GROMACS .gro file of C-alpha atoms in nm:
model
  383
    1UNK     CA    1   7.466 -13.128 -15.118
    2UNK     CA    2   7.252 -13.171 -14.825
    3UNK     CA    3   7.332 -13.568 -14.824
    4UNK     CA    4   7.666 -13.445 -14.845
    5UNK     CA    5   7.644 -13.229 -14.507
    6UNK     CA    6   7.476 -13.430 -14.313
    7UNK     CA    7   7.738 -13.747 -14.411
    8UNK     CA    8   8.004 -13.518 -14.258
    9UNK     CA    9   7.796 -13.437 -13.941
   10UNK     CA   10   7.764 -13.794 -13.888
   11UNK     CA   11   8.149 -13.826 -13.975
   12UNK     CA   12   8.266 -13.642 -13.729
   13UNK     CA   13   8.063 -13.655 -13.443
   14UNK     CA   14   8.119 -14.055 -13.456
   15UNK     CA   15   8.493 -13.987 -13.460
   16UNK     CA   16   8.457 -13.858 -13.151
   17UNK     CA   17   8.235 -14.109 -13.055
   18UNK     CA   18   8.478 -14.367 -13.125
   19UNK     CA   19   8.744 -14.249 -12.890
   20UNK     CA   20   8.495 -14.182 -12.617
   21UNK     CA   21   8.293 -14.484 -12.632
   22UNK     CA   22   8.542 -14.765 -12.594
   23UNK     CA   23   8.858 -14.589 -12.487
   24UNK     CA   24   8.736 -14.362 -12.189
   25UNK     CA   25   8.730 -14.625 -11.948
   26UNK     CA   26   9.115 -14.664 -12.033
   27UNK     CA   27   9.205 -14.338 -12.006
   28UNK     CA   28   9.030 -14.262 -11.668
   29UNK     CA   29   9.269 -14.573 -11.574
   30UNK     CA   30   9.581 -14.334 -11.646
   31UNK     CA   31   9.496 -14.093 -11.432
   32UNK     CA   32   9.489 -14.316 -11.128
   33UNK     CA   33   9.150 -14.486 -11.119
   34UNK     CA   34   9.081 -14.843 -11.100
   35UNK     CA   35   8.882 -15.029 -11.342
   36UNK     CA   36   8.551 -15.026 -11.067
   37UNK     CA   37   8.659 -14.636 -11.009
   38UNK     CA   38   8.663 -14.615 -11.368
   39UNK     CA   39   8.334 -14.773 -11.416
   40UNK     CA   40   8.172 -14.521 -11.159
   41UNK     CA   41   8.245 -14.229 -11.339
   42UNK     CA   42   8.153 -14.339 -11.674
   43UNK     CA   43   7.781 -14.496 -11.469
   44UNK     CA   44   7.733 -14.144 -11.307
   45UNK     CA   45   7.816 -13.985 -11.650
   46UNK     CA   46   7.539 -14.208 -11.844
   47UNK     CA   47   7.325 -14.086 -11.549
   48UNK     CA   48   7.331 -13.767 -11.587
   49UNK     CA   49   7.324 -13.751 -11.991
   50UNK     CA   50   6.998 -13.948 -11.935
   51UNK     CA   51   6.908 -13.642 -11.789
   52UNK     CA   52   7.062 -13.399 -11.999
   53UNK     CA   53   6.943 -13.552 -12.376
   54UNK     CA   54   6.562 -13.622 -12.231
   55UNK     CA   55   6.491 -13.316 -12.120
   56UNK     CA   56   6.766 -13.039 -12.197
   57UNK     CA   57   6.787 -13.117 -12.580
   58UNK     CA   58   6.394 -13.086 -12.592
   59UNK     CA   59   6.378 -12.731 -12.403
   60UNK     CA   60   6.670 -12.620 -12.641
   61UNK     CA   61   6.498 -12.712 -12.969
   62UNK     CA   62   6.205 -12.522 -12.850
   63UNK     CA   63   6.384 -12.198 -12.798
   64UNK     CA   64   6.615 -12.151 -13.045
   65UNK     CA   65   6.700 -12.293 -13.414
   66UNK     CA   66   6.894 -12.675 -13.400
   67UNK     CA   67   7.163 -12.533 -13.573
   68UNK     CA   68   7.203 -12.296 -13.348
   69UNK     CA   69   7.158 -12.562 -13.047
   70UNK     CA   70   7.453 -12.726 -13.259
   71UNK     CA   71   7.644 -12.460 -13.179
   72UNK     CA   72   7.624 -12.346 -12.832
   73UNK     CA   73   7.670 -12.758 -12.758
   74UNK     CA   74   7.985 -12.794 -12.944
   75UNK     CA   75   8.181 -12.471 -12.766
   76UNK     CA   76   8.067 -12.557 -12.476
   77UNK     CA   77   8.165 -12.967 -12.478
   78UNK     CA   78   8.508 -12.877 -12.577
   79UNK     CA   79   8.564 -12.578 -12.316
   80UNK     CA   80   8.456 -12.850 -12.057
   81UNK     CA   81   8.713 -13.161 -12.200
   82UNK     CA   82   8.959 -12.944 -12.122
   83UNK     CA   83   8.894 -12.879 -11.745
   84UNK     CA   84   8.971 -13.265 -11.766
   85UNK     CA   85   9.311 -13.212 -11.817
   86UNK     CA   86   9.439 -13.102 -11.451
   87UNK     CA   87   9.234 -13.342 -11.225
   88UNK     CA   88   9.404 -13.711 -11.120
   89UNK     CA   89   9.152 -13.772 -10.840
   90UNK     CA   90   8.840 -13.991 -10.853
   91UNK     CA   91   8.617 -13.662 -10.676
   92UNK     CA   92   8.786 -13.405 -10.968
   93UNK     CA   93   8.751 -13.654 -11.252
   94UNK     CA   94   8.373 -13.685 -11.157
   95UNK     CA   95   8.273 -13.354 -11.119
   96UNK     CA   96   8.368 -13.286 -11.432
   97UNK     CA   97   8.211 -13.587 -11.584
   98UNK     CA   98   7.903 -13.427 -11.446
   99UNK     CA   99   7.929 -13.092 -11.663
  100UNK     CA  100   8.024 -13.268 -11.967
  101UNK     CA  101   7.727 -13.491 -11.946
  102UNK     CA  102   7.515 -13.257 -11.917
  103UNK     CA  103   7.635 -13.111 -12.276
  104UNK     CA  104   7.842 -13.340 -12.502
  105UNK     CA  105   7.628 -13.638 -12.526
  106UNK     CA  106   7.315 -13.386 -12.674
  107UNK     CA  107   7.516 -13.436 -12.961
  108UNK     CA  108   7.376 -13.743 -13.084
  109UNK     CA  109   7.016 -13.646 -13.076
  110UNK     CA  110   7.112 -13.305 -13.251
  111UNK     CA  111   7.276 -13.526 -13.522
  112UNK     CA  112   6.956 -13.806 -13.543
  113UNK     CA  113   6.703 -13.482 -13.509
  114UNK     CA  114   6.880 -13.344 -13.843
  115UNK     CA  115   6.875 -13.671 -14.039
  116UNK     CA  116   6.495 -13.767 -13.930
  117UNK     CA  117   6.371 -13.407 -14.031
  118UNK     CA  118   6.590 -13.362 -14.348
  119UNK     CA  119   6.469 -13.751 -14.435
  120UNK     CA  120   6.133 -13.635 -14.408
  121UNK     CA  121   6.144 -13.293 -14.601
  122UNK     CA  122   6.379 -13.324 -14.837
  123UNK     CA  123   6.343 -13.596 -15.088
  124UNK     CA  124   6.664 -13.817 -15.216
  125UNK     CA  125   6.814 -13.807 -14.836
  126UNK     CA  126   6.918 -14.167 -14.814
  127UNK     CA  127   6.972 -14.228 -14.419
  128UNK     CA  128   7.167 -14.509 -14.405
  129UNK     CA  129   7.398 -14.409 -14.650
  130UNK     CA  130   7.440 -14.071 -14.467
  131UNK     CA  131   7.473 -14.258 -14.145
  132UNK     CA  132   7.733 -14.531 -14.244
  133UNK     CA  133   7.983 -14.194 -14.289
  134UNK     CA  134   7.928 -14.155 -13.935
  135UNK     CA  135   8.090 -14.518 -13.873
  136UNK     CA  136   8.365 -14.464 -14.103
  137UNK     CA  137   8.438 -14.189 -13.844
  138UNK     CA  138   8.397 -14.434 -13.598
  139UNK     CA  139   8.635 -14.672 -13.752
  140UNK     CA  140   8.861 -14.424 -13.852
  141UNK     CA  141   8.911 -14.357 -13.458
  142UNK     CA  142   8.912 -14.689 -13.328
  143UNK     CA  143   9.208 -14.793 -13.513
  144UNK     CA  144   9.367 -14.424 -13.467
  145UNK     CA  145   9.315 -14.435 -13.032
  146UNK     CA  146   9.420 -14.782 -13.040
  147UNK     CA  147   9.747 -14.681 -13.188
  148UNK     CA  148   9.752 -14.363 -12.999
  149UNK     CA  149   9.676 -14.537 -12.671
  150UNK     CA  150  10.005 -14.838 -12.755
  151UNK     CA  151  10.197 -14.565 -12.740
  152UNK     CA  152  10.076 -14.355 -12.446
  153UNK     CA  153   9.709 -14.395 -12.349
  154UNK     CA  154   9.739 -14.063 -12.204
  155UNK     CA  155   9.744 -13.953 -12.508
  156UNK     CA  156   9.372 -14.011 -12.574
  157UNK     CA  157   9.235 -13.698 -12.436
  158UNK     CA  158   9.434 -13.493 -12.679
  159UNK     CA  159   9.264 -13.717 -13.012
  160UNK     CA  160   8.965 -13.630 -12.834
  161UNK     CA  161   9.025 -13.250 -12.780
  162UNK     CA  162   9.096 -13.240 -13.167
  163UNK     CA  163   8.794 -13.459 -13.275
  164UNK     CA  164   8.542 -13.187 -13.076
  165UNK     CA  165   8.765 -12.902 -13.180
  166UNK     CA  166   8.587 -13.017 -13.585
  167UNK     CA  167   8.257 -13.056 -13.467
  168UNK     CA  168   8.287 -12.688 -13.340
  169UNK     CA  169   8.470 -12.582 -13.692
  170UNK     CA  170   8.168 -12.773 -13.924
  171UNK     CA  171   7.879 -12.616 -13.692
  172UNK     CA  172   7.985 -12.281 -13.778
  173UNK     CA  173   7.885 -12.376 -14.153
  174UNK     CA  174   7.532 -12.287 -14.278
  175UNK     CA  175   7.314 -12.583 -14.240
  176UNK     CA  176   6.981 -12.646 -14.467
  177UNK     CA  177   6.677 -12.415 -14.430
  178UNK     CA  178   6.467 -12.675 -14.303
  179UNK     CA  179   6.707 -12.705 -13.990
  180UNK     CA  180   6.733 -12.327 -13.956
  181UNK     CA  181   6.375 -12.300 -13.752
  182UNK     CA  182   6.265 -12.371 -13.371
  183UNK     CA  183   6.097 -12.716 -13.338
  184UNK     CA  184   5.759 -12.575 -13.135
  185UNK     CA  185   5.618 -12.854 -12.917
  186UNK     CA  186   5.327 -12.887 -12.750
  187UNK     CA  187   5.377 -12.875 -12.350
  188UNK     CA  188   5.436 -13.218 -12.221
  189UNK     CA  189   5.582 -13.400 -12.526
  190UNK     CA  190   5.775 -13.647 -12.352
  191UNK     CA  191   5.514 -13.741 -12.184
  192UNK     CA  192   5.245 -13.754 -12.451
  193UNK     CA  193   5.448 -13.989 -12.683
  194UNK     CA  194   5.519 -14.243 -12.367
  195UNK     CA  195   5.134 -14.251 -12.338
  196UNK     CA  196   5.171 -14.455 -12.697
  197UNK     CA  197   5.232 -14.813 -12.567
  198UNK     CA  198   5.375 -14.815 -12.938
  199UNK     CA  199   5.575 -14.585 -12.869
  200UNK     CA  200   5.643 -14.678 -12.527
  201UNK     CA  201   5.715 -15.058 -12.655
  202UNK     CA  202   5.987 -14.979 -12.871
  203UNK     CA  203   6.161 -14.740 -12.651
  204UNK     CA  204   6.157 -15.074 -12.412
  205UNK     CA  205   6.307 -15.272 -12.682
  206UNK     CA  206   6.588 -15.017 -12.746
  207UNK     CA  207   6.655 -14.979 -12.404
  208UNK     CA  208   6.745 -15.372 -12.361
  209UNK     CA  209   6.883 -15.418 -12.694
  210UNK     CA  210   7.140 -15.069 -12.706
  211UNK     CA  211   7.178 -15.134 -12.326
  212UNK     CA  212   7.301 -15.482 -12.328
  213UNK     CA  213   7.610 -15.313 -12.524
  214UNK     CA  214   7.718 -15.165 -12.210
  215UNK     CA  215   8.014 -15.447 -12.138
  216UNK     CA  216   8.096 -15.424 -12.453
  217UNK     CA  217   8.186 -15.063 -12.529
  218UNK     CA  218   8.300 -14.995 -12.155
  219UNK     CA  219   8.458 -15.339 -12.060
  220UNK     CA  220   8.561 -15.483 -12.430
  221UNK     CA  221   8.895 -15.326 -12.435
  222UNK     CA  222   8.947 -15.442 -12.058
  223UNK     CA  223   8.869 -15.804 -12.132
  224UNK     CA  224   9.039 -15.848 -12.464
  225UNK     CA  225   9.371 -15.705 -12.254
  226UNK     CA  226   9.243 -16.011 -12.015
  227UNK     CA  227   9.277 -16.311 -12.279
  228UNK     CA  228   9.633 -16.163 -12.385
  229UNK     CA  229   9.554 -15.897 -12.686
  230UNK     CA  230   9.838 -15.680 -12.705
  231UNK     CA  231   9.656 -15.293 -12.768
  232UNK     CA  232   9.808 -15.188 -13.129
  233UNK     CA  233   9.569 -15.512 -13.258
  234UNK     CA  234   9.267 -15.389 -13.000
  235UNK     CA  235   9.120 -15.121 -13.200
  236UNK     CA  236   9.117 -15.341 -13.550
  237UNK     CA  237   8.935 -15.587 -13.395
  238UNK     CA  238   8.685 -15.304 -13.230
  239UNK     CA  239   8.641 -15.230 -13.687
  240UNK     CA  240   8.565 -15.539 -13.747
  241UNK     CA  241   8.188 -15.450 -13.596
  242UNK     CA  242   8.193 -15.109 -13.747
  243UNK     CA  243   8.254 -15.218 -14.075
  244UNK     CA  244   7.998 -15.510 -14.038
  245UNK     CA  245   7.758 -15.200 -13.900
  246UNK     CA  246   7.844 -14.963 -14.234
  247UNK     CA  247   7.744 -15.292 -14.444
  248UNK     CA  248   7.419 -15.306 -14.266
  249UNK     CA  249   7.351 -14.937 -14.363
  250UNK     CA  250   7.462 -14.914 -14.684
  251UNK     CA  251   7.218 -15.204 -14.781
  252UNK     CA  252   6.973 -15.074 -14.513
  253UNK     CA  253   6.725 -14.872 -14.713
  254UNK     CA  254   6.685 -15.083 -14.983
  255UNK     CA  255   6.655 -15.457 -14.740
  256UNK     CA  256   6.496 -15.379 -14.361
  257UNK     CA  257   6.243 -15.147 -14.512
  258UNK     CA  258   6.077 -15.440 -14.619
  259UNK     CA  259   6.053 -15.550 -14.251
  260UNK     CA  260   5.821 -15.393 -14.013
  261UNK     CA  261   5.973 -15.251 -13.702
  262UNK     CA  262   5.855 -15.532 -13.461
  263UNK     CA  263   6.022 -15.821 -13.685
  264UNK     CA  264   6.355 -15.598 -13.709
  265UNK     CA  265   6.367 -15.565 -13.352
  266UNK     CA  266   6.321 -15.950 -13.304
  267UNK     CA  267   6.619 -16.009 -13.541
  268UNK     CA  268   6.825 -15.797 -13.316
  269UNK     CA  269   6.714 -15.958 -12.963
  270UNK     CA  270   6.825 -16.303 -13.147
  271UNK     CA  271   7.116 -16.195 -13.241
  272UNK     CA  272   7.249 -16.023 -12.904
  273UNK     CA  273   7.193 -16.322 -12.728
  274UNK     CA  274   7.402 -16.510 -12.984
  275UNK     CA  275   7.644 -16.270 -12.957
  276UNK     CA  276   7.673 -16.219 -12.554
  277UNK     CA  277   7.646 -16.551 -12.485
  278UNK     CA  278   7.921 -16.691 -12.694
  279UNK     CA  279   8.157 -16.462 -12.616
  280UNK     CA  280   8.088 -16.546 -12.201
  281UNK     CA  281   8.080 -16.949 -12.303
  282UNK     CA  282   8.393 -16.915 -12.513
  283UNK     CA  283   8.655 -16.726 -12.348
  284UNK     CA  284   8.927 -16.661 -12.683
  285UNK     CA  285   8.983 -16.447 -12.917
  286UNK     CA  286   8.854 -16.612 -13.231
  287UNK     CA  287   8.510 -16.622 -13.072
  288UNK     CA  288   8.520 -16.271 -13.001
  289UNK     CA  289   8.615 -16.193 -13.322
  290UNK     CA  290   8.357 -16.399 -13.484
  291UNK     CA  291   8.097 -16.215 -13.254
  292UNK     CA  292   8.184 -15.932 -13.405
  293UNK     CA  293   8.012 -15.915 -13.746
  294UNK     CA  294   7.659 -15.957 -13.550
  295UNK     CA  295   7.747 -15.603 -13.432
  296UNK     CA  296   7.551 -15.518 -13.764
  297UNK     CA  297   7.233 -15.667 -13.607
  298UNK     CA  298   7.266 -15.593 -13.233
  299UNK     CA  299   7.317 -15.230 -13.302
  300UNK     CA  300   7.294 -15.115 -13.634
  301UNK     CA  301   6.969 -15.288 -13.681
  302UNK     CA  302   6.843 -15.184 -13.337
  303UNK     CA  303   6.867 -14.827 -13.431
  304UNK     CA  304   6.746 -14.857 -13.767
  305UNK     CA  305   6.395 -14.995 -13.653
  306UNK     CA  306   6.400 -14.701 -13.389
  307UNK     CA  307   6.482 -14.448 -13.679
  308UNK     CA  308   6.238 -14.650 -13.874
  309UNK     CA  309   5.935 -14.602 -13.617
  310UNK     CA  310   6.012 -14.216 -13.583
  311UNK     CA  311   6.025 -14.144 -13.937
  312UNK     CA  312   5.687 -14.368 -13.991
  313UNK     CA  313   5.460 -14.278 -13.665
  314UNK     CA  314   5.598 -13.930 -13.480
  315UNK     CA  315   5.505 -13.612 -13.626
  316UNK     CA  316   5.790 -13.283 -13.691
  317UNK     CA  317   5.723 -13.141 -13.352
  318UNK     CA  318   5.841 -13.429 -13.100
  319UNK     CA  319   6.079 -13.570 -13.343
  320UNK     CA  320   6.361 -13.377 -13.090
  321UNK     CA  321   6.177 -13.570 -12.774
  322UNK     CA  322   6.169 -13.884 -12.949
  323UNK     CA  323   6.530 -13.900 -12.983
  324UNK     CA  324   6.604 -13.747 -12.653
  325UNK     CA  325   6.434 -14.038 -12.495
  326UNK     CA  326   6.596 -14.275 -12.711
  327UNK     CA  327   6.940 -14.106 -12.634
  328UNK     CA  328   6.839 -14.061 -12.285
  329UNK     CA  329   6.698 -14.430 -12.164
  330UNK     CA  330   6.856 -14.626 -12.460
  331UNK     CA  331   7.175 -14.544 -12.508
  332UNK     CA  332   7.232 -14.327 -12.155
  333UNK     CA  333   7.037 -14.440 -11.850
  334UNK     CA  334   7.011 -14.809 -11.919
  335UNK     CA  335   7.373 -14.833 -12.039
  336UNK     CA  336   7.482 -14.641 -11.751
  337UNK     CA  337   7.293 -14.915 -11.520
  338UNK     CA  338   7.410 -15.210 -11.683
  339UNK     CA  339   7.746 -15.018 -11.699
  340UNK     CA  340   7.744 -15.027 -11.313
  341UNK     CA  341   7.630 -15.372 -11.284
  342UNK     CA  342   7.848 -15.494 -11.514
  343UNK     CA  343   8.189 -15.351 -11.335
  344UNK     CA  344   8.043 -15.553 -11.056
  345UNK     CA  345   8.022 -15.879 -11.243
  346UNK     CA  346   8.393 -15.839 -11.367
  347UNK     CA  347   8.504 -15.863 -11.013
  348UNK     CA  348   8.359 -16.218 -11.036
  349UNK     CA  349   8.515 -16.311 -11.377
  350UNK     CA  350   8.561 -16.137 -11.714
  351UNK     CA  351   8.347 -16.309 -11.922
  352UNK     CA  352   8.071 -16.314 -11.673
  353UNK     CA  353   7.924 -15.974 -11.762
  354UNK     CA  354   7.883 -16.064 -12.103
  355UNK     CA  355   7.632 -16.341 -11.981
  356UNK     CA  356   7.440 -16.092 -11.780
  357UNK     CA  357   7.406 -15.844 -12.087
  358UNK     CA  358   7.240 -16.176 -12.320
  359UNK     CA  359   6.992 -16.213 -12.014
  360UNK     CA  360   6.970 -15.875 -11.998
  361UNK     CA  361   6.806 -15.926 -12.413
  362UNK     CA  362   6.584 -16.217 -12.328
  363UNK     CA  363   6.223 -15.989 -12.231
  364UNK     CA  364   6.269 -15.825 -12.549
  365UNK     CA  365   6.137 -16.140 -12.757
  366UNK     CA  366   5.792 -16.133 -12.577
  367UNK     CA  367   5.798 -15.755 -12.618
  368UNK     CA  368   5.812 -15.787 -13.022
  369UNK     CA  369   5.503 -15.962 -13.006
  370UNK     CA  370   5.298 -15.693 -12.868
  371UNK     CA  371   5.444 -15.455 -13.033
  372UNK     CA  372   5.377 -15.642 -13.364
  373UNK     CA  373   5.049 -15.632 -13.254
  374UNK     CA  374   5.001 -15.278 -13.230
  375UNK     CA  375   5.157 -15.135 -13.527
  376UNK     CA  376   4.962 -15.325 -13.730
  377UNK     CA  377   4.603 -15.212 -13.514
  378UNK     CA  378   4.701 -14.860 -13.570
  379UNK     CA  379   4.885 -14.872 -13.896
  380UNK     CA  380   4.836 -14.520 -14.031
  381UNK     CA  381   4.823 -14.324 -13.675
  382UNK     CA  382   5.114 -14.035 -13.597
  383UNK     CA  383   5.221 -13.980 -13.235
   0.00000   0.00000   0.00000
């Protein structure tokens, strides 16, 4: 039952996640923007969500119950999507990328927070196979905006409005016991688990590895419109990585756990810059869809060694900063950067940003090294 609810959490956040993720960029286009404009807005959004998921989420897990956190986030993200709605002006459209910073990307820690605690208190909670729900969502979405958007990409808002509308609907239903409590921290969490250069090592390694998907998730759509790709075909080859990432975590539990967290992360780092690379040295489409698959390793794999560490080194009580951090400087504040840099490097050539992003992955195979190093010194010690 509990497998059950959190598989649906996952579900339908990443249904959201799917329309936001790759298809944001296009609809900011529709209201007027250019594609630099564009890339702007979704930079100072990853900005601020840094912000918002490393140090927001934290204070809110200390004061009140996460499902109750669950909540208040999901009213308030979709009462702020739809102040998008009347704005067609680059100054409108980012003030209100501001506010819902600030709240709908919290989100995904909420979700991760749930899974890590439930995977640690309640026995039989398989995490990968709750998680590869979540890109079944994502999938389900991709393939849904991308028909949605052939028709009118204006339309993509309104997916998006009903996608948050269920999140709201499914946090108003009980959640497990072991959820229903406040997550008491010490004073200075954040800061005590970046003291760990363990800790402080992988964060590093996520921030390069989830960061370096920037081009991909913000420019992908852009640059497959580039080479020709008419949009009804654009979001099934955006599944082909999604289903390649639920293969990776239905078989997750029972392969990479055999791994240790160092190795899993080098696996990834090899495989990004296979992936970036070829798709800036080989400008078609059957490269790019051949790239695809390695989505399992550049970000499902990625994530599962981060989950992995958590789970294995942090204790209960900074779980909710762990993944704040990870939220915040993996998958906000260095995507948002490379996000920026990356609408820069388009002006120069399509392709090109995808070379940046593999360079962008090169430091983290001398990081895996060291941090190979320390997990094994201090094999048994808990953040």
């Amino acid at each position: 039952m509990k497998q059950t609810w959190l598989s649906t959490n996952f579900f339908v956040f990443f249904f959201t996640w799917g329309i936001f993720l790759p298809y944001w960029t296009v609809w900011l286009i529709t209201k007027g923007l250019t594609a630099q404009q564009a890339g702007i807005v979704i930079s100072i959004g990853l900005l601020v969500r840094a912000f918002s998921t490393s140090y927001i989420f934290p204070a809110l897990c200390k004061r009140y119950w996460l499902s109750h956190v669950s909540l208040i986030v999901a009213f308030l993200s979709l009462i702020i999507l739809v102040c998008f709605l009347p704005f067609n002006n680059l100054a409108g459209l980012m003030l209100v990328m501001v506010f819902f910073s600030l709240i709908y990307p919290m989100l995904l820690p909420i979700n991760e927070t749930k899974a890590s605690i439930l995977s640690k208190e309640e026995n039989g909670i398989d995490y990968g196979k709750c998680r590869l729900w979540g890109s079944f969502g994502f999938i389900l979405s991709s393939v849904l905006t991308g028909w949605v958007a052939s028709k009118n990409a204006n339309n993509i808002i309104y997916l998006f409005l009903l996608g948050n509308l269920f999140i709201l609907i499914l946090s108003l239903i009980r959640s497990p016991s072991s959820l229903r409590v406040k997550l008491s921290q010490r004073s200075g969490g954040s800061f005590e688990l970046l003291k760990s250069k363990s800790f402080l090592i992988c964060l590093l390694l996520s921030m390069v590895l989830q960061g370096s998907h920037a081009t991909y998730y913000n420019y992908g759509v852009i640059y497959l419109k580039h080479i020709g790709i008419n949009s009804v075909y654009i979001g099934g080859i955006f599944v082909l990585a999604v289903l390649a990432e639920i293969g990776f975590f239905y078989i997750s539990n029972r392969v990479f756990t055999k791994f240790d967290v160092a190795t899993m992360f080098l696996l990834a780092g090899i495989a990004s810059i296979i992936r970036w690379s070829s798709v800036y040295f080989f400008e078609n489409l059957l490269v790019f869809v051949f790239s695809q698959p390695l989505h399992a390793l550049t970000f499902g794999l990625t994530h599962f060694a981060f989950m992995t560490f958590v789970n294995q080194y942090i204790s209960k009580d900074k779980i909710p900063s762990a993944h704040g951090l990870y939220a915040s400087l993996a998958m906000s504040l260095t995507t948002g950067v490379l996000t920026l840099v990356s609408g820069y490097l388009y002006l120069y050539s399509p392709g090109f940003p995808f070379l940046g992003m593999a360079l962008v992955v090169a430091p983290s195979l001398f990081l895996c090294p060291m941090l190979k190093k320390l997990t094994r010194q201090s094999s048994t010690f808990q953040v």
